[in-house]
Amino acid sequence: MARKKIALIGSGMIGGTLAHLASLKELGDIVMFDIAEGTPQGKALDIAQSGPVEGFDAKLSGANDYAGIEGADVCIVTAGVPRKPGMSRDDLLGINLKVMEQVGAGIAKYAPDAFVICITNPLDAMVWALQKFSGLPKNKVVGMAGVLDSGRFRTFLATEFNVSVQDVTAFVLGGHGDTMVPLTRYSTVAGIPLTDLVKMGWISKEKLEEIVQRTRDGGAEIVGLLKTGSAYYAPAASAIEMAESYLKDKKRVLPCAAALKGEYGQKDMYVGVPCVIGAEGVERVIEIELIGDEQAQFEKSVASVRGLMDACAAIAPNL
Ligand code: TXD
């Protein structure tokens, strides 16, 4: 069986880490694409040269032409620009929308059968635009945010409880960032819900709320520390988990920004929900019943994503 082909569209900090992780895990041959000349070629060559040391077999190459991604099984999109001082949200939206239009056209032409994972921010709006620009089926285009948000939540909880990260599960819904909705009654330590752990005296309600807020602000905390960029190790690991589930038909249940067709009372939009990811892409969206203030929090998150979508539609009327 021939190796799978993984195209990384955008070869910046996350793109480079994706290439490294995909190589170490031998997920397939890797093409790195970027508009910056030399960057994808240089990173590909550097990572390829770690192959003999690490003992992986993967062909790595760099490209500045979309023809390079031809026949890719998976495309992971990080292309875009970050928000710089003085740039408004709409300025950023305008630039990254243009990028999604180019990327969508490239994927439609050269890799129409791929499973596409979008990472570019503002995530929920960009993945929605990318699906429209590419014209690929909605079940084959997803956004990565929930795996990262839940990874952050799990890390903080495991540290707080002094237990293995492996035994902590987290359930998050909604858009990426500020409006993310963590469901504490479905987040557990070895199956014991956080709500029970509060009753058992493992953690106070206040401390739990602090951890939830730190998770929502997780991206900003790292930007504040790095000063010159945003997180890339954990975002890359999260997207690789999604790619692996597709390539190996693992049917992992992962929180992804997925196209809703009436689930959670929403349609024609992308927002974070638990999904089964297998060989067919998003094989199932898991719809749970929301109770108490969960519904209101989810609606607030949906409204913020819809606000971004409206801003996109105002900039790009062809959406
Ligand atoms: O959870 C999440 N979804 C996120 C999202 C978590 C962290 C970071 N998140 C976002 O990912 C971040 O806000 C950015 O929008 C993307 C990529 O982050 P990264 O840190 O990798 O950004 P870089 O290093 O700036 O890389 C972007 C690359 C860079 O090499 C540019 O030359 C390239 O994108 N670029 C393009 N490539 C192809 N085509 C076009 N038009 C293009 N424009 C820029």
PDB file of N, CA and C in Angstrom, residues 41-106:
ATOM      1  N   GLN A  41      10.573  24.566   1.642  1.00  0.00           N
ATOM      2  CA  GLN A  41      11.665  23.695   1.174  1.00  0.00           C
ATOM      3  C   GLN A  41      12.700  23.503   2.288  1.00  0.00           C
ATOM      4  N   GLY A  42      13.033  24.599   2.965  1.00  0.00           N
ATOM      5  CA  GLY A  42      14.059  24.523   4.012  1.00  0.00           C
ATOM      6  C   GLY A  42      13.597  23.685   5.195  1.00  0.00           C
ATOM      7  N   LYS A  43      12.347  23.906   5.614  1.00  0.00           N
ATOM      8  CA  LYS A  43      11.841  23.131   6.764  1.00  0.00           C
ATOM      9  C   LYS A  43      11.721  21.654   6.400  1.00  0.00           C
ATOM     10  N   ALA A  44      11.255  21.381   5.176  1.00  0.00           N
ATOM     11  CA  ALA A  44      11.100  19.979   4.753  1.00  0.00           C
ATOM     12  C   ALA A  44      12.458  19.272   4.764  1.00  0.00           C
ATOM     13  N   LEU A  45      13.472  19.970   4.241  1.00  0.00           N
ATOM     14  CA  LEU A  45      14.806  19.362   4.178  1.00  0.00           C
ATOM     15  C   LEU A  45      15.362  19.117   5.580  1.00  0.00           C
ATOM     16  N   ASP A  46      15.172  20.082   6.447  1.00  0.00           N
ATOM     17  CA  ASP A  46      15.667  19.974   7.824  1.00  0.00           C
ATOM     18  C   ASP A  46      15.012  18.774   8.528  1.00  0.00           C
ATOM     19  N   ILE A  47      13.692  18.671   8.405  1.00  0.00           N
ATOM     20  CA  ILE A  47      12.981  17.567   9.082  1.00  0.00           C
ATOM     21  C   ILE A  47      13.367  16.228   8.456  1.00  0.00           C
ATOM     22  N   ALA A  48      13.492  16.203   7.112  1.00  0.00           N
ATOM     23  CA  ALA A  48      13.892  14.952   6.444  1.00  0.00           C
ATOM     24  C   ALA A  48      15.222  14.456   7.003  1.00  0.00           C
ATOM     25  N   GLN A  49      16.113  15.397   7.296  1.00  0.00           N
ATOM     26  CA  GLN A  49      17.439  15.011   7.786  1.00  0.00           C
ATOM     27  C   GLN A  49      17.422  14.519   9.231  1.00  0.00           C
ATOM     28  N   SER A  50      16.275  14.677   9.900  1.00  0.00           N
ATOM     29  CA  SER A  50      16.167  14.081  11.239  1.00  0.00           C
ATOM     30  C   SER A  50      15.668  12.636  11.133  1.00  0.00           C
ATOM     31  N   GLY A  51      15.215  12.238   9.931  1.00  0.00           N
ATOM     32  CA  GLY A  51      14.669  10.894   9.722  1.00  0.00           C
ATOM     33  C   GLY A  51      15.624   9.771  10.093  1.00  0.00           C
ATOM     34  N   PRO A  52      16.860   9.814   9.599  1.00  0.00           N
ATOM     35  CA  PRO A  52      17.786   8.732   9.948  1.00  0.00           C
ATOM     36  C   PRO A  52      18.044   8.654  11.450  1.00  0.00           C
ATOM     37  N   VAL A  53      18.024   9.789  12.114  1.00  0.00           N
ATOM     38  CA  VAL A  53      18.285   9.808  13.557  1.00  0.00           C
ATOM     39  C   VAL A  53      17.080   9.255  14.317  1.00  0.00           C
ATOM     40  N   GLU A  54      15.894   9.730  13.920  1.00  0.00           N
ATOM     41  CA  GLU A  54      14.674   9.303  14.613  1.00  0.00           C
ATOM     42  C   GLU A  54      14.197   7.932  14.142  1.00  0.00           C
ATOM     43  N   GLY A  55      14.610   7.550  12.932  1.00  0.00           N
ATOM     44  CA  GLY A  55      14.198   6.256  12.401  1.00  0.00           C
ATOM     45  C   GLY A  55      12.834   6.263  11.753  1.00  0.00           C
ATOM     46  N   PHE A  56      12.445   7.388  11.148  1.00  0.00           N
ATOM     47  CA  PHE A  56      11.174   7.372  10.402  1.00  0.00           C
ATOM     48  C   PHE A  56      11.431   7.406   8.900  1.00  0.00           C
ATOM     49  N   ASP A  57      10.500   6.823   8.162  1.00  0.00           N
ATOM     50  CA  ASP A  57      10.561   6.887   6.715  1.00  0.00           C
ATOM     51  C   ASP A  57       9.403   7.729   6.212  1.00  0.00           C
ATOM     52  N   ALA A  58       9.725   8.886   5.706  1.00  0.00           N
ATOM     53  CA  ALA A  58       8.709   9.761   5.106  1.00  0.00           C
ATOM     54  C   ALA A  58       9.433  10.667   4.132  1.00  0.00           C
ATOM     55  N   LYS A  59       8.809  10.868   2.969  1.00  0.00           N
ATOM     56  CA  LYS A  59       9.396  11.831   2.019  1.00  0.00           C
ATOM     57  C   LYS A  59       8.842  13.192   2.363  1.00  0.00           C
ATOM     58  N   LEU A  60       9.724  14.160   2.479  1.00  0.00           N
ATOM     59  CA  LEU A  60       9.275  15.532   2.752  1.00  0.00           C
ATOM     60  C   LEU A  60       9.706  16.444   1.619  1.00  0.00           C
ATOM     61  N   SER A  61       8.793  17.312   1.192  1.00  0.00           N
ATOM     62  CA  SER A  61       9.168  18.268   0.155  1.00  0.00           C
ATOM     63  C   SER A  61       8.478  19.600   0.422  1.00  0.00           C
ATOM     64  N   GLY A  62       8.972  20.631  -0.251  1.00  0.00           N
ATOM     65  CA  GLY A  62       8.388  21.960  -0.099  1.00  0.00           C
ATOM     66  C   GLY A  62       7.888  22.450  -1.445  1.00  0.00           C
ATOM     67  N   ALA A  63       6.851  23.290  -1.420  1.00  0.00           N
ATOM     68  CA  ALA A  63       6.296  23.787  -2.682  1.00  0.00           C
ATOM     69  C   ALA A  63       5.791  25.207  -2.516  1.00  0.00           C
ATOM     70  N   ASN A  64       5.864  25.969  -3.619  1.00  0.00           N
ATOM     71  CA  ASN A  64       5.248  27.298  -3.655  1.00  0.00           C
ATOM     72  C   ASN A  64       4.139  27.328  -4.706  1.00  0.00           C
ATOM     73  N   ASP A  65       3.848  26.148  -5.243  1.00  0.00           N
ATOM     74  CA  ASP A  65       2.830  26.039  -6.277  1.00  0.00           C
ATOM     75  C   ASP A  65       1.830  24.978  -5.812  1.00  0.00           C
ATOM     76  N   TYR A  66       0.542  25.267  -5.986  1.00  0.00           N
ATOM     77  CA  TYR A  66      -0.459  24.319  -5.497  1.00  0.00           C
ATOM     78  C   TYR A  66      -0.364  22.947  -6.167  1.00  0.00           C
ATOM     79  N   ALA A  67       0.268  22.868  -7.351  1.00  0.00           N
ATOM     80  CA  ALA A  67       0.413  21.567  -8.010  1.00  0.00           C
ATOM     81  C   ALA A  67       1.106  20.579  -7.063  1.00  0.00           C
ATOM     82  N   GLY A  68       1.904  21.102  -6.152  1.00  0.00           N
ATOM     83  CA  GLY A  68       2.630  20.248  -5.209  1.00  0.00           C
ATOM     84  C   GLY A  68       1.720  19.439  -4.292  1.00  0.00           C
ATOM     85  N   ILE A  69       0.509  19.917  -4.059  1.00  0.00           N
ATOM     86  CA  ILE A  69      -0.365  19.197  -3.122  1.00  0.00           C
ATOM     87  C   ILE A  69      -1.242  18.158  -3.841  1.00  0.00           C
ATOM     88  N   GLU A  70      -0.995  17.979  -5.130  1.00  0.00           N
ATOM     89  CA  GLU A  70      -1.854  17.103  -5.933  1.00  0.00           C
ATOM     90  C   GLU A  70      -2.079  15.730  -5.297  1.00  0.00           C
ATOM     91  N   GLY A  71      -3.324  15.333  -5.199  1.00  0.00           N
ATOM     92  CA  GLY A  71      -3.668  14.004  -4.708  1.00  0.00           C
ATOM     93  C   GLY A  71      -3.536  13.834  -3.204  1.00  0.00           C
ATOM     94  N   ALA A  72      -3.398  14.924  -2.451  1.00  0.00           N
ATOM     95  CA  ALA A  72      -3.227  14.793  -0.998  1.00  0.00           C
ATOM     96  C   ALA A  72      -4.450  14.117  -0.367  1.00  0.00           C
ATOM     97  N   ASP A  73      -4.183  13.265   0.634  1.00  0.00           N
ATOM     98  CA  ASP A  73      -5.267  12.611   1.376  1.00  0.00           C
ATOM     99  C   ASP A  73      -5.768  13.508   2.497  1.00  0.00           C
ATOM    100  N   VAL A  74      -4.859  14.284   3.051  1.00  0.00           N
ATOM    101  CA  VAL A  74      -5.216  15.212   4.134  1.00  0.00           C
ATOM    102  C   VAL A  74      -4.556  16.563   3.843  1.00  0.00           C
ATOM    103  N   CYS A  75      -5.290  17.638   4.025  1.00  0.00           N
ATOM    104  CA  CYS A  75      -4.694  18.987   3.941  1.00  0.00           C
ATOM    105  C   CYS A  75      -4.908  19.668   5.287  1.00  0.00           C
ATOM    106  N   ILE A  76      -3.859  20.181   5.862  1.00  0.00           N
ATOM    107  CA  ILE A  76      -4.010  20.933   7.117  1.00  0.00           C
ATOM    108  C   ILE A  76      -3.616  22.380   6.827  1.00  0.00           C
ATOM    109  N   VAL A  77      -4.563  23.274   7.078  1.00  0.00           N
ATOM    110  CA  VAL A  77      -4.414  24.668   6.649  1.00  0.00           C
ATOM    111  C   VAL A  77      -4.086  25.593   7.825  1.00  0.00           C
ATOM    112  N   THR A  78      -2.909  26.179   7.770  1.00  0.00           N
ATOM    113  CA  THR A  78      -2.529  27.191   8.774  1.00  0.00           C
ATOM    114  C   THR A  78      -2.187  28.508   8.090  1.00  0.00           C
ATOM    115  N   ALA A  79      -2.362  28.568   6.777  1.00  0.00           N
ATOM    116  CA  ALA A  79      -1.980  29.765   6.011  1.00  0.00           C
ATOM    117  C   ALA A  79      -2.748  30.978   6.503  1.00  0.00           C
ATOM    118  N   GLY A  80      -2.066  32.091   6.553  1.00  0.00           N
ATOM    119  CA  GLY A  80      -2.730  33.327   6.947  1.00  0.00           C
ATOM    120  C   GLY A  80      -1.762  34.243   7.643  1.00  0.00           C
ATOM    121  N   VAL A  81      -2.303  35.357   8.117  1.00  0.00           N
ATOM    122  CA  VAL A  81      -1.449  36.285   8.866  1.00  0.00           C
ATOM    123  C   VAL A  81      -2.015  36.435  10.275  1.00  0.00           C
ATOM    124  N   PRO A  82      -1.162  36.664  11.236  1.00  0.00           N
ATOM    125  CA  PRO A  82      -1.659  36.906  12.595  1.00  0.00           C
ATOM    126  C   PRO A  82      -2.098  38.364  12.739  1.00  0.00           C
ATOM    127  N   ARG A  83      -2.865  38.653  13.768  1.00  0.00           N
ATOM    128  CA  ARG A  83      -3.284  40.037  14.008  1.00  0.00           C
ATOM    129  C   ARG A  83      -2.098  40.816  14.562  1.00  0.00           C
ATOM    130  N   LYS A  84      -1.798  41.913  13.907  1.00  0.00           N
ATOM    131  CA  LYS A  84      -0.668  42.747  14.351  1.00  0.00           C
ATOM    132  C   LYS A  84      -1.202  43.996  15.028  1.00  0.00           C
ATOM    133  N   PRO A  85      -0.377  44.659  15.822  1.00  0.00           N
ATOM    134  CA  PRO A  85      -0.847  45.883  16.466  1.00  0.00           C
ATOM    135  C   PRO A  85      -1.375  46.862  15.425  1.00  0.00           C
ATOM    136  N   GLY A  86      -2.502  47.482  15.723  1.00  0.00           N
ATOM    137  CA  GLY A  86      -3.060  48.463  14.793  1.00  0.00           C
ATOM    138  C   GLY A  86      -4.008  47.869  13.776  1.00  0.00           C
ATOM    139  N   MET A  87      -4.066  46.549  13.728  1.00  0.00           N
ATOM    140  CA  MET A  87      -4.933  45.886  12.748  1.00  0.00           C
ATOM    141  C   MET A  87      -6.283  45.598  13.403  1.00  0.00           C
ATOM    142  N   SER A  88      -7.367  45.982  12.755  1.00  0.00           N
ATOM    143  CA  SER A  88      -8.674  45.697  13.340  1.00  0.00           C
ATOM    144  C   SER A  88      -9.057  44.248  13.044  1.00  0.00           C
ATOM    145  N   ARG A  89     -10.113  43.806  13.721  1.00  0.00           N
ATOM    146  CA  ARG A  89     -10.591  42.453  13.471  1.00  0.00           C
ATOM    147  C   ARG A  89     -11.004  42.306  12.007  1.00  0.00           C
ATOM    148  N   ASP A  90     -11.635  43.357  11.469  1.00  0.00           N
ATOM    149  CA  ASP A  90     -12.077  43.277  10.086  1.00  0.00           C
ATOM    150  C   ASP A  90     -10.914  43.283   9.093  1.00  0.00           C
ATOM    151  N   ASP A  91      -9.832  44.007   9.451  1.00  0.00           N
ATOM    152  CA  ASP A  91      -8.637  43.975   8.592  1.00  0.00           C
ATOM    153  C   ASP A  91      -8.128  42.532   8.514  1.00  0.00           C
ATOM    154  N   LEU A  92      -8.032  41.904   9.688  1.00  0.00           N
ATOM    155  CA  LEU A  92      -7.533  40.528   9.744  1.00  0.00           C
ATOM    156  C   LEU A  92      -8.462  39.591   8.973  1.00  0.00           C
ATOM    157  N   LEU A  93      -9.766  39.776   9.194  1.00  0.00           N
ATOM    158  CA  LEU A  93     -10.745  38.945   8.497  1.00  0.00           C
ATOM    159  C   LEU A  93     -10.587  39.079   6.989  1.00  0.00           C
ATOM    160  N   GLY A  94     -10.421  40.323   6.534  1.00  0.00           N
ATOM    161  CA  GLY A  94     -10.311  40.579   5.096  1.00  0.00           C
ATOM    162  C   GLY A  94      -9.108  39.858   4.504  1.00  0.00           C
ATOM    163  N   ILE A  95      -7.975  39.944   5.198  1.00  0.00           N
ATOM    164  CA  ILE A  95      -6.752  39.313   4.681  1.00  0.00           C
ATOM    165  C   ILE A  95      -6.894  37.789   4.695  1.00  0.00           C
ATOM    166  N   ASN A  96      -7.294  37.247   5.844  1.00  0.00           N
ATOM    167  CA  ASN A  96      -7.353  35.793   5.933  1.00  0.00           C
ATOM    168  C   ASN A  96      -8.464  35.189   5.062  1.00  0.00           C
ATOM    169  N   LEU A  97      -9.511  35.971   4.815  1.00  0.00           N
ATOM    170  CA  LEU A  97     -10.548  35.493   3.883  1.00  0.00           C
ATOM    171  C   LEU A  97      -9.974  35.316   2.483  1.00  0.00           C
ATOM    172  N   LYS A  98      -9.170  36.283   2.067  1.00  0.00           N
ATOM    173  CA  LYS A  98      -8.502  36.211   0.741  1.00  0.00           C
ATOM    174  C   LYS A  98      -7.630  34.960   0.689  1.00  0.00           C
ATOM    175  N   VAL A  99      -6.922  34.726   1.807  1.00  0.00           N
ATOM    176  CA  VAL A  99      -6.051  33.549   1.868  1.00  0.00           C
ATOM    177  C   VAL A  99      -6.904  32.278   1.739  1.00  0.00           C
ATOM    178  N   MET A 100      -8.051  32.237   2.438  1.00  0.00           N
ATOM    179  CA  MET A 100      -8.920  31.047   2.371  1.00  0.00           C
ATOM    180  C   MET A 100      -9.442  30.841   0.946  1.00  0.00           C
ATOM    181  N   GLU A 101      -9.682  31.960   0.246  1.00  0.00           N
ATOM    182  CA  GLU A 101     -10.172  31.851  -1.130  1.00  0.00           C
ATOM    183  C   GLU A 101      -9.116  31.176  -2.017  1.00  0.00           C
ATOM    184  N   GLN A 102      -7.851  31.613  -1.842  1.00  0.00           N
ATOM    185  CA  GLN A 102      -6.763  30.998  -2.627  1.00  0.00           C
ATOM    186  C   GLN A 102      -6.575  29.529  -2.241  1.00  0.00           C
ATOM    187  N   VAL A 103      -6.578  29.277  -0.941  1.00  0.00           N
ATOM    188  CA  VAL A 103      -6.352  27.907  -0.457  1.00  0.00           C
ATOM    189  C   VAL A 103      -7.505  27.007  -0.935  1.00  0.00           C
ATOM    190  N   GLY A 104      -8.728  27.526  -0.831  1.00  0.00           N
ATOM    191  CA  GLY A 104      -9.904  26.752  -1.268  1.00  0.00           C
ATOM    192  C   GLY A 104      -9.806  26.386  -2.739  1.00  0.00           C
ATOM    193  N   ALA A 105      -9.370  27.341  -3.566  1.00  0.00           N
ATOM    194  CA  ALA A 105      -9.237  27.076  -5.003  1.00  0.00           C
ATOM    195  C   ALA A 105      -8.146  26.032  -5.248  1.00  0.00           C
ATOM    196  N   GLY A 106      -7.043  26.144  -4.517  1.00  0.00           N
ATOM    197  CA  GLY A 106      -5.937  25.189  -4.681  1.00  0.00           C
ATOM    198  C   GLY A 106      -6.360  23.778  -4.304  1.00  0.00           C
TER     199      GLY A 106
END
